[in-house]
Short mmCIF file of C-alpha atoms and ligand atoms in Angstrom, two decimals:
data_model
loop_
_atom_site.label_atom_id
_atom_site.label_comp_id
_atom_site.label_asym_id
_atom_site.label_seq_id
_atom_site.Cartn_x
_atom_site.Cartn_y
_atom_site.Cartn_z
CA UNK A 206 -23.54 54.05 19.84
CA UNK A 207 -27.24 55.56 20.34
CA UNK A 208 -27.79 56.63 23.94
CA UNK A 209 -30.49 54.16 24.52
CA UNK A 210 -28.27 51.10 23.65
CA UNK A 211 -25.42 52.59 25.79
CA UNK A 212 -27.37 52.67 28.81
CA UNK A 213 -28.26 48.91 27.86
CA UNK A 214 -25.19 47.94 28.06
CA UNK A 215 -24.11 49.98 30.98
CA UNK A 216 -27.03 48.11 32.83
CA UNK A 217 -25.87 44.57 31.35
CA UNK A 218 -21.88 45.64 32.35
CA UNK A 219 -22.69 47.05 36.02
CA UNK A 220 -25.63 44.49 36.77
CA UNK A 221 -26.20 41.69 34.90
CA UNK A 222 -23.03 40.03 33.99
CA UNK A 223 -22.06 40.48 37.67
CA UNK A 224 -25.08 38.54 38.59
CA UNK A 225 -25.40 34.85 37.94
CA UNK A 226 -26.66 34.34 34.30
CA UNK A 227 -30.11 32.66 35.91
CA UNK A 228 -30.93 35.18 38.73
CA UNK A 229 -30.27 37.88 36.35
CA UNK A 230 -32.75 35.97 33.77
CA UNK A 231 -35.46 36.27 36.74
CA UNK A 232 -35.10 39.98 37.71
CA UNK A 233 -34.86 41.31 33.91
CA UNK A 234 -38.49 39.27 33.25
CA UNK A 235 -39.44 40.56 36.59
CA UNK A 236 -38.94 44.11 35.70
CA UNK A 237 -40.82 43.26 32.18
CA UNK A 238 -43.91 41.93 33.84
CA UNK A 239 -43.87 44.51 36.45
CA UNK A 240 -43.40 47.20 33.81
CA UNK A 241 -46.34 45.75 31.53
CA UNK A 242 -48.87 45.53 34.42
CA UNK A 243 -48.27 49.24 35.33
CA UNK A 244 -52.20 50.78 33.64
CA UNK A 245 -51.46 52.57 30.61
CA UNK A 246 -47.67 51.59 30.54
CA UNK A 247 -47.76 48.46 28.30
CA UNK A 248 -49.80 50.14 25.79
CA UNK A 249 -46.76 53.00 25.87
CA UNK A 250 -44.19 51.30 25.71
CA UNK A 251 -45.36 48.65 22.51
CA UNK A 252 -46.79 51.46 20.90
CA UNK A 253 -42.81 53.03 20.80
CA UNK A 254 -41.26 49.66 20.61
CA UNK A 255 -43.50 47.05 18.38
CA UNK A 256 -43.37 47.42 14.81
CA UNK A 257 -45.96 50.02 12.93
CA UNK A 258 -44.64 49.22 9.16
CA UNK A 259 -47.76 47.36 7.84
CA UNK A 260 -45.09 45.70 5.16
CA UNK A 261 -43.75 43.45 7.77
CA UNK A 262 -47.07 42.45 8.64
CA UNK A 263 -47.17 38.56 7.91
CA UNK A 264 -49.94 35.76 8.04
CA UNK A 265 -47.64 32.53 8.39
CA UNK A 266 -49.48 29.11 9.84
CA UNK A 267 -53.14 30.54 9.16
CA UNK A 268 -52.18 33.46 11.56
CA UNK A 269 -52.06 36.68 11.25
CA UNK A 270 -49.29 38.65 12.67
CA UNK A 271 -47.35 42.06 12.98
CA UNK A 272 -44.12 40.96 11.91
CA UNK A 273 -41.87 37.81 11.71
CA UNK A 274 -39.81 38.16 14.82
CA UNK A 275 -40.73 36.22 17.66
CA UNK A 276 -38.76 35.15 21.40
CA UNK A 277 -37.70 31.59 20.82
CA UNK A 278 -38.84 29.10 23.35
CA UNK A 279 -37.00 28.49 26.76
CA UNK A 280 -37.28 32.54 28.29
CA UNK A 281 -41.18 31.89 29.06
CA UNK A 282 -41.49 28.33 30.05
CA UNK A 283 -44.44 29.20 32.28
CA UNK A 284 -46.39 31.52 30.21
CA UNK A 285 -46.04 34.11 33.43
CA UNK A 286 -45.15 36.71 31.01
CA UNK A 287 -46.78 36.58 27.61
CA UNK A 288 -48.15 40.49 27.84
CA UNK A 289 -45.03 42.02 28.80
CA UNK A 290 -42.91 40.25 26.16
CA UNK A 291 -45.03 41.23 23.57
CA UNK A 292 -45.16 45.19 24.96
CA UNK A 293 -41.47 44.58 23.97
CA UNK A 294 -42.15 43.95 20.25
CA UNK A 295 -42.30 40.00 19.87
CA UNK A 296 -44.24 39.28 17.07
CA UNK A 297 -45.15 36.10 19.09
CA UNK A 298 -44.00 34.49 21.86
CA UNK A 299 -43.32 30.91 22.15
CA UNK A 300 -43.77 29.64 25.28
CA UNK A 301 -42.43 26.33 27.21
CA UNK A 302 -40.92 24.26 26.95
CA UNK A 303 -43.97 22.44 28.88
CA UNK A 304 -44.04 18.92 29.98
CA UNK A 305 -46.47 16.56 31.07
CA UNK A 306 -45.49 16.66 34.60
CA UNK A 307 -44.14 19.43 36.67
CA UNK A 308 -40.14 19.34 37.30
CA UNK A 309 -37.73 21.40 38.64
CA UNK A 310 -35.17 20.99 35.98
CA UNK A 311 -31.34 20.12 36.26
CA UNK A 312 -29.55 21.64 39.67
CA UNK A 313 -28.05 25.29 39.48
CA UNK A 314 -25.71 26.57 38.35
CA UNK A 315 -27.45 25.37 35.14
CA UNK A 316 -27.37 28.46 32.47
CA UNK A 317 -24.06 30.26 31.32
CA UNK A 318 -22.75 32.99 29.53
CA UNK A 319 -20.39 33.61 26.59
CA UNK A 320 -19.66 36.89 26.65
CA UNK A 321 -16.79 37.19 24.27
CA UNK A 322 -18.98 34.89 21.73
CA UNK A 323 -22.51 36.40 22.81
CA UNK A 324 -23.08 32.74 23.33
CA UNK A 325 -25.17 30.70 26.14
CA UNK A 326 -24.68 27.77 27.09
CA UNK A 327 -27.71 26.23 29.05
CA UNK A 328 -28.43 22.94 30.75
CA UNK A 329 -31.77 23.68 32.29
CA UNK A 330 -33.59 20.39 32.15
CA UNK A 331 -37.25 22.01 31.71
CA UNK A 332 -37.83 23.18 34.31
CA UNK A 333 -41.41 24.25 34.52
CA UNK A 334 -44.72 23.72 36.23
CA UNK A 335 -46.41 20.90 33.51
CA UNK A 336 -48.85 21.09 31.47
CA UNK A 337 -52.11 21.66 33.90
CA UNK A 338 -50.92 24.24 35.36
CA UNK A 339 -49.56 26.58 32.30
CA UNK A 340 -53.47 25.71 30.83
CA UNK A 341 -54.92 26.46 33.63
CA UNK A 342 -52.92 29.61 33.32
CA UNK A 343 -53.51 30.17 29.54
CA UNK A 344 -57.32 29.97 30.26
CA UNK A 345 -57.05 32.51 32.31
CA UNK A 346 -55.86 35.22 29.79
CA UNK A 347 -58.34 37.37 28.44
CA UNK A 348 -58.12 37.94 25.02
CA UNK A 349 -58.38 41.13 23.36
CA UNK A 350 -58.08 42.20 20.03
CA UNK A 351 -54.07 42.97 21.21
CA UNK A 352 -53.18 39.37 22.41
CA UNK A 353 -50.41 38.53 20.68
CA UNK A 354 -49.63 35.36 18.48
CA UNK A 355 -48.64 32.25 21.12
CA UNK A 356 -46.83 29.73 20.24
CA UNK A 357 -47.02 26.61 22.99
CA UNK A 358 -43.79 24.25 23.03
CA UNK A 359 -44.08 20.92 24.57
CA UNK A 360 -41.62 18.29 25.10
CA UNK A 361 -40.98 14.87 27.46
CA UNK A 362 -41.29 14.61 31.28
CA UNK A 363 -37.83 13.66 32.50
CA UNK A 364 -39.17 10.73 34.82
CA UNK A 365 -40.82 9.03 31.61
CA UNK A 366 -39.39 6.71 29.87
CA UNK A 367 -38.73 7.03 26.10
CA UNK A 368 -41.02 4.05 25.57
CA UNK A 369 -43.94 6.01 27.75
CA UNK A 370 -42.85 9.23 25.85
CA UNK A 371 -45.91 9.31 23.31
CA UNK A 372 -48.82 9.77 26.30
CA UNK A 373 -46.39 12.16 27.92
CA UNK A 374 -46.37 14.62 24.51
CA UNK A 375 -50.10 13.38 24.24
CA UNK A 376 -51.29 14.44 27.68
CA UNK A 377 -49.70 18.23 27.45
CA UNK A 378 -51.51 18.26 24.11
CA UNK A 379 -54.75 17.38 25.36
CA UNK A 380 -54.22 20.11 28.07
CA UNK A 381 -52.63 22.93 26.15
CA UNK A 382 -53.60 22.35 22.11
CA UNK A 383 -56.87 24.93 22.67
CA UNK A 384 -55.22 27.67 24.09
CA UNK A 385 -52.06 27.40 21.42
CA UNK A 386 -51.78 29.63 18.18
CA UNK A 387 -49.29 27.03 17.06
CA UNK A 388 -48.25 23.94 18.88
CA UNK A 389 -44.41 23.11 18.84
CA UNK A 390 -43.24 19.31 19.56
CA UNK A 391 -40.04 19.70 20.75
CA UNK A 392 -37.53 16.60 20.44
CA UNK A 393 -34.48 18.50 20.32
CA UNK A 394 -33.16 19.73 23.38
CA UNK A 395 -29.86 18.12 24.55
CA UNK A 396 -30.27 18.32 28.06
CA UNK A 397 -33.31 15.63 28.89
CA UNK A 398 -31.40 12.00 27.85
CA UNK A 399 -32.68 10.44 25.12
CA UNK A 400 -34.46 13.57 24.12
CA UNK A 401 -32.92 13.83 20.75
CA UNK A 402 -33.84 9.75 19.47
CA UNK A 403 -36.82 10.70 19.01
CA UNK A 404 -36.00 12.68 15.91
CA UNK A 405 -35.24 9.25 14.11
CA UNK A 406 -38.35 8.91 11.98
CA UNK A 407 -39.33 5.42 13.29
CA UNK A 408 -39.86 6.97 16.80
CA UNK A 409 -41.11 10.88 15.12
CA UNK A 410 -44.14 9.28 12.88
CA UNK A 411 -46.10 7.91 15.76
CA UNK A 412 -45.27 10.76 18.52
CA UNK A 413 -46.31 13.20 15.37
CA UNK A 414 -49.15 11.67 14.60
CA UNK A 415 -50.51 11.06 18.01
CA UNK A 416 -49.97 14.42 18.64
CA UNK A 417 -52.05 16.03 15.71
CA UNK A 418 -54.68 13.74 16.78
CA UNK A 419 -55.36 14.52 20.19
CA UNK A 420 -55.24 18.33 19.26
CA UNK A 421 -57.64 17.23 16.86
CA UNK A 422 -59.65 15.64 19.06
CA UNK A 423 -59.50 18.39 21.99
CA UNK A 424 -60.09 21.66 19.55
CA UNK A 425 -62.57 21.72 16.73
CA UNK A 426 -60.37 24.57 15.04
CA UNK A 427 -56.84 23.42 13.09
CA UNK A 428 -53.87 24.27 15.33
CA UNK A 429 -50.79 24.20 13.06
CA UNK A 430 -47.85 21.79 14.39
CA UNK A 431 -44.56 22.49 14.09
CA UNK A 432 -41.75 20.11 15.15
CA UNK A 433 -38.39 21.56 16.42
CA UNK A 434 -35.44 19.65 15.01
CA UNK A 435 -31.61 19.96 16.70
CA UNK A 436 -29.00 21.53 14.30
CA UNK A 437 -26.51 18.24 15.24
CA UNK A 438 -28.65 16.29 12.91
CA UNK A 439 -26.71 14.81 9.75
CA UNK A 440 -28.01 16.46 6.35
CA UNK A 441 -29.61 12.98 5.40
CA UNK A 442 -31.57 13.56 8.85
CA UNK A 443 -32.77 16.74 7.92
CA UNK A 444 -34.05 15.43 4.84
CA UNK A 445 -35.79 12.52 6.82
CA UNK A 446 -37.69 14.71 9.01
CA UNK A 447 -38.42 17.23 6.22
CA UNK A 448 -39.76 14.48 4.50
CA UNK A 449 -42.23 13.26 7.30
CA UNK A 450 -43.10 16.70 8.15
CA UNK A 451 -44.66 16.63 4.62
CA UNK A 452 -45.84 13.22 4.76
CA UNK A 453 -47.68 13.80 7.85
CA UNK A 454 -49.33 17.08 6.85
CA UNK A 455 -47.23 18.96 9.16
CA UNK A 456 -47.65 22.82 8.99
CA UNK A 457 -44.07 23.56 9.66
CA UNK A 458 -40.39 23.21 11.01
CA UNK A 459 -38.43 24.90 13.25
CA UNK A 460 -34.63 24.96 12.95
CA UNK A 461 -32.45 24.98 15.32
CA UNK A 462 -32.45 24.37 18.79
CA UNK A 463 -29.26 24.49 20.74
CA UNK A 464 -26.43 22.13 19.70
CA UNK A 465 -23.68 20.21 21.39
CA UNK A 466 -21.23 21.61 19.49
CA UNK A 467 -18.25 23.73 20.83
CA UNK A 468 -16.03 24.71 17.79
CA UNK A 469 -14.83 28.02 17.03
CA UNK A 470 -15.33 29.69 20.29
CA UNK A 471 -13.36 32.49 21.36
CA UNK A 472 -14.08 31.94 24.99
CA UNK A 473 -11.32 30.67 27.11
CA UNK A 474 -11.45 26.45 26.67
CA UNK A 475 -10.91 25.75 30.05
CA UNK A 476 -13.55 27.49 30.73
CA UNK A 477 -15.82 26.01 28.42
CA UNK A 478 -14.88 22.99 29.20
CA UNK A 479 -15.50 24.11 33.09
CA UNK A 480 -18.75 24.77 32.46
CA UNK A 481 -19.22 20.58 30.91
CA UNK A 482 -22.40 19.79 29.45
CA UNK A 483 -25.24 21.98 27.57
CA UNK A 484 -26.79 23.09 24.64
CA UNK A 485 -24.72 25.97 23.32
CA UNK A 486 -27.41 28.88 21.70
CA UNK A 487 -26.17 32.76 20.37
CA UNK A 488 -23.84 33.94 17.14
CA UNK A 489 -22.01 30.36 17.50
CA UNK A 490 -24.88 28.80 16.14
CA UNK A 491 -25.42 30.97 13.72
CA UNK A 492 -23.67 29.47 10.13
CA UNK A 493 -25.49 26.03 11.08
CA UNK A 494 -28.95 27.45 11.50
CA UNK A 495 -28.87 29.04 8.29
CA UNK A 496 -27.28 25.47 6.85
CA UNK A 497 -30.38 24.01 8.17
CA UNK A 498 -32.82 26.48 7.17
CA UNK A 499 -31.25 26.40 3.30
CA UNK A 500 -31.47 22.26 3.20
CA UNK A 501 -35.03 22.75 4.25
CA UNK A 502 -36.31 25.13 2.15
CA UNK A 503 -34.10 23.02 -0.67
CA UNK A 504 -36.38 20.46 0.34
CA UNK A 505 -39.66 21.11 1.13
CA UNK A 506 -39.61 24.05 -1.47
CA UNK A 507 -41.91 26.18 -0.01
CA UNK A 508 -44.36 23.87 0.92
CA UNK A 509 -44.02 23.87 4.79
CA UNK A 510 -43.88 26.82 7.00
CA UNK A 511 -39.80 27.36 8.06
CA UNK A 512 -38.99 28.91 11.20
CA UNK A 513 -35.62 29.63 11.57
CA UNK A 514 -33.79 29.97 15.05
CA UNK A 515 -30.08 30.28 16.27
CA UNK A 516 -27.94 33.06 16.71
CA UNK A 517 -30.11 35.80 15.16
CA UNK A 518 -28.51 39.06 16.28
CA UNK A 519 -29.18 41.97 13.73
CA UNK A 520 -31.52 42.31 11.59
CA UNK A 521 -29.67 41.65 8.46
CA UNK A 522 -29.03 38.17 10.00
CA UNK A 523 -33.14 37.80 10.45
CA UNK A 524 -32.88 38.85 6.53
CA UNK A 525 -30.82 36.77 5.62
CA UNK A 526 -32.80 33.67 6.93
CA UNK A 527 -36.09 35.27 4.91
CA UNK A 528 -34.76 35.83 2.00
CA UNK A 529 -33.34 31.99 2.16
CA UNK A 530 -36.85 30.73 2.82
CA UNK A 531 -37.54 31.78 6.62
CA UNK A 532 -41.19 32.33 6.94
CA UNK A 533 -40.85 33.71 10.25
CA UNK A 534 -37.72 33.85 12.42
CA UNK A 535 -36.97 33.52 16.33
CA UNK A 536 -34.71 34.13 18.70
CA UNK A 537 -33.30 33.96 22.32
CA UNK A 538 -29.93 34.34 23.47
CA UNK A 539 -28.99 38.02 21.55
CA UNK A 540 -32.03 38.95 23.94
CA UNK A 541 -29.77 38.86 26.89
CA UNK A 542 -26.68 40.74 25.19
CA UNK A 543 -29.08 43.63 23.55
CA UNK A 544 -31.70 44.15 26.00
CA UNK A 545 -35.12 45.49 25.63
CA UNK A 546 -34.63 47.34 22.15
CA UNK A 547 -34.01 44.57 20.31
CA UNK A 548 -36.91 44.16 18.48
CA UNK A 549 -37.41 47.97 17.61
CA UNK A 550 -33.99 47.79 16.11
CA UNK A 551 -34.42 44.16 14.01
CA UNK A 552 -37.79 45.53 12.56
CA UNK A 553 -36.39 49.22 11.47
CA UNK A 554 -33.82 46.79 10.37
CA UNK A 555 -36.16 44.73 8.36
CA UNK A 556 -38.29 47.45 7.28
CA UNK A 557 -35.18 49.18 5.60
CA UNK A 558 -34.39 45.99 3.83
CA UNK A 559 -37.89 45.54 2.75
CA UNK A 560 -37.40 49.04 0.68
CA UNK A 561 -33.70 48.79 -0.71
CA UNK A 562 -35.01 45.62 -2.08
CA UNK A 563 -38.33 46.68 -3.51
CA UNK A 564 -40.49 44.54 -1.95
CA UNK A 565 -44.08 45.45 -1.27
CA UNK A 566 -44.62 42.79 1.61
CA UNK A 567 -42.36 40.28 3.58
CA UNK A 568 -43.98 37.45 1.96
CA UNK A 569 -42.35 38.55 -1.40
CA UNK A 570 -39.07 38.56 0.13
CA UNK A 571 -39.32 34.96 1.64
CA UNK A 572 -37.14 33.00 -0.45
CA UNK A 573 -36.15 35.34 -2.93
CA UNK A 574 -32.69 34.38 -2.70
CA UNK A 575 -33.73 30.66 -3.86
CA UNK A 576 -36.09 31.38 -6.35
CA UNK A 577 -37.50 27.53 -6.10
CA UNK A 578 -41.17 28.58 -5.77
CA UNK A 579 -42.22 26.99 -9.39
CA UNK A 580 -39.76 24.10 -9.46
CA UNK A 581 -41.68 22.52 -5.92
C1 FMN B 622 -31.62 29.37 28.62
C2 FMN B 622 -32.25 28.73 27.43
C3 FMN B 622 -33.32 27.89 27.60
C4 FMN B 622 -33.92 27.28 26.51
N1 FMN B 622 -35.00 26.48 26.70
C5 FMN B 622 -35.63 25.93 25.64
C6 FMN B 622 -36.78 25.16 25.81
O1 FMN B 622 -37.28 24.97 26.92
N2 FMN B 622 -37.37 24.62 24.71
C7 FMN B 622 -36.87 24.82 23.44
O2 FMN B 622 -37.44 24.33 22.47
N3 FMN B 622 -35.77 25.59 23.26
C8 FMN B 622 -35.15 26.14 24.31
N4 FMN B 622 -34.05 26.92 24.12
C9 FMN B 622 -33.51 27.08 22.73
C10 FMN B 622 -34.01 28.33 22.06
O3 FMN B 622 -35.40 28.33 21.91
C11 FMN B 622 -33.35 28.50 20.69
O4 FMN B 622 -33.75 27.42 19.86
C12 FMN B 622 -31.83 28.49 20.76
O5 FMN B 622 -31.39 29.19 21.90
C13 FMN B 622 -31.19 29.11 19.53
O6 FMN B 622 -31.57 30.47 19.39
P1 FMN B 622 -30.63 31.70 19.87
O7 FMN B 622 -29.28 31.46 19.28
O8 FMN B 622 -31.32 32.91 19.34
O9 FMN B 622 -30.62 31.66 21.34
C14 FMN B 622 -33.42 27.52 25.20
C15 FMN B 622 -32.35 28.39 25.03
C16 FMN B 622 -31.76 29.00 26.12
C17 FMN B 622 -30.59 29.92 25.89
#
């Protein structure tokens, strides 16, 4: 093992797994915004850790970016830390998920840890600080020719009713559609009830379209939207949304969030079951997501932009999902279990792959495994 991974793990053995899973989450981003505010640092540290290969460079949903990897929404749901997470080699950052309201989210202990699986299993309940606030913070940003790609994820006010849920996702867009690269409408999360019906078409076609029309209507540039799907949905459901997606105009999909599942853990299933409700995210998740991504690309054929999430850990698993039609790729939970040279190691990763393979850019490799690119 390469000394700098050892002393990750050291740090994650000693510290962080003897912490709880939550408090640990807020001193490691602590330590990353602290670290990326320090003059001169940031600059540093992404110049040794973000990715330099101009092959990986990518332009997916009208942007242009350094690479495909990006941090999956849920670690920045306040857009505190945008800068920092990019000094770590995000190619984006997704932030949110952002409601219309302010909430405080479900009561602690709330997020959990897998460690024999490198599995999470969170119940957070968005908790964040709604939608005025994070734009009022996102205005604030200056941009500079080093801002990285943001991607703003929004998703139902607990207190709302599911009736009331289209002005909810309507207001945050209003609020937050100017300041996003890419705007995420997030239906999928298990842990705010009733959350998930409104990836049944009757209820997706009017939150969808209501939702590209007020970002019309706020922002005279296009912001791409992107609607997160759950990867519990039955193949016929997939199809449905990937359907919609088209018939809407959509610019993309993103596949998976976390499921409800629980089969073929390793972990103790007492304690599983201990721990009771959640969305389970990490290497668990990781057969489905590519399930989902394949059916999607099967079915949209190249004509939507596929962003695939769940249980990316190395960066053959990020190839994998490319080469089966991933346009870009996210991810979250290995985060916690490889620490802060993640990235650095997924895009070497890539990069190498890239070669072996003989392709000149990653856009040549996306899909290459289908081959479907004439038959759409
Ligand atoms: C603690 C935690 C909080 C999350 N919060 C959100 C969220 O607010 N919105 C969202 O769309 N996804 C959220 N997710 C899901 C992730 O964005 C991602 O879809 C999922 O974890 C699968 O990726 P992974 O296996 O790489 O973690 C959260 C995940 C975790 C672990």
């Amino acid at each position: 093992m390469p000394w700098e991974d050892f002393v990750y793990k050291l740090l994650f053995d000693l510290v962080f797994k003897k912490m709880d899973p939550e408090k640990a989450h807020h001193l490691a981003f602590f330590w990353i915004r602290l670290a990326s505010s320090v003059p001169g640092l940031r600059g540093l540290v992404r110049l040794v850790l973000a990715p330099r290969d101009r092959a990986l460079r990518t332009d997916a949903l009208g942007l242009a970016l350094p690479g495909p990897f990006g941090l999956a929404a849920g670690f920045d749901k306040n857009a505190v830390g945008i800068d920092g997470l990019s000094m770590l080699g995000f190619d984006y950052v997704e932030i949110g998920t952002v409601t219309g309201e302010a909430q405080p989210g479900n009561p602690q202990p709330r997020l959990f840890r897998l460690v024999e699986d490198r599995a999470l299993i969170n119940r957070m309940g968005f908790n964040n600080q709604g939608s005025a606030r994070v734009a009022a913070r996102l205005a604030a940003r200056p941009h500079t020719s080093s801002t990285p790609v943001v991607g703003v994820n929004i998703g139902k006010t607990k207190v709302v009713e599911e009736a009331d849920a289209v002005a909810d996702y309507v207001k945050s867009t209003e609020r937050l559609a100017r300041f996003a690269d890419y705007l995420v409408v997030n239906v999928s999360s298990p842990n705010t009830p009733g959350l998930r019906n409104l990836q049944a078409v009757e209820h997706l076609r009017p939150l969808l379209s209501a939702v590209r029309e007020a970002a019309d209507r706020t922002t005279p540039h296009h912001v791409p939207l992107l609607v997160k799907i759950a990867p519990d949905l039955a193949d016929e459901d997939i199809d449905e949304v990937a359907d919609l997606a088209l018939e809407l105009g959509l610019d993309g999909i993103i596949a998976t969030n976390t499921t409800i599942g629980r089969e073929g853990l390793r972990s103790d299933a007492a304690r599983v079951a201990e721990i009771g409700m959640g969305g389970l995210s990490g290497a668990p998740l990781k057969e489905r997501a590519l399930v989902v991504l394949q059916r999607l690309r099967a079915r949209t054929g190249g004509r939507l932009t596929l962003v695939s999430v769940g249980g990316i850990e190395t960066a053959e698993d990020a190839w994998q999902r490319i080469v089966h039609g991933a346009d870009l790729v996210q991810g979250y939970s290995a985060f916690v279990y490889e620490g802060p040279l993640w990235c650095r190691r997924v895009h070497k990763g890539l990069s190498a792959r890239l070669r072996a393979g003989g392709f000149r850019s990653l856009a040549a490799a996306v899909g290459s495994a289908v081959d479907d690119r004439t038959a759409a």
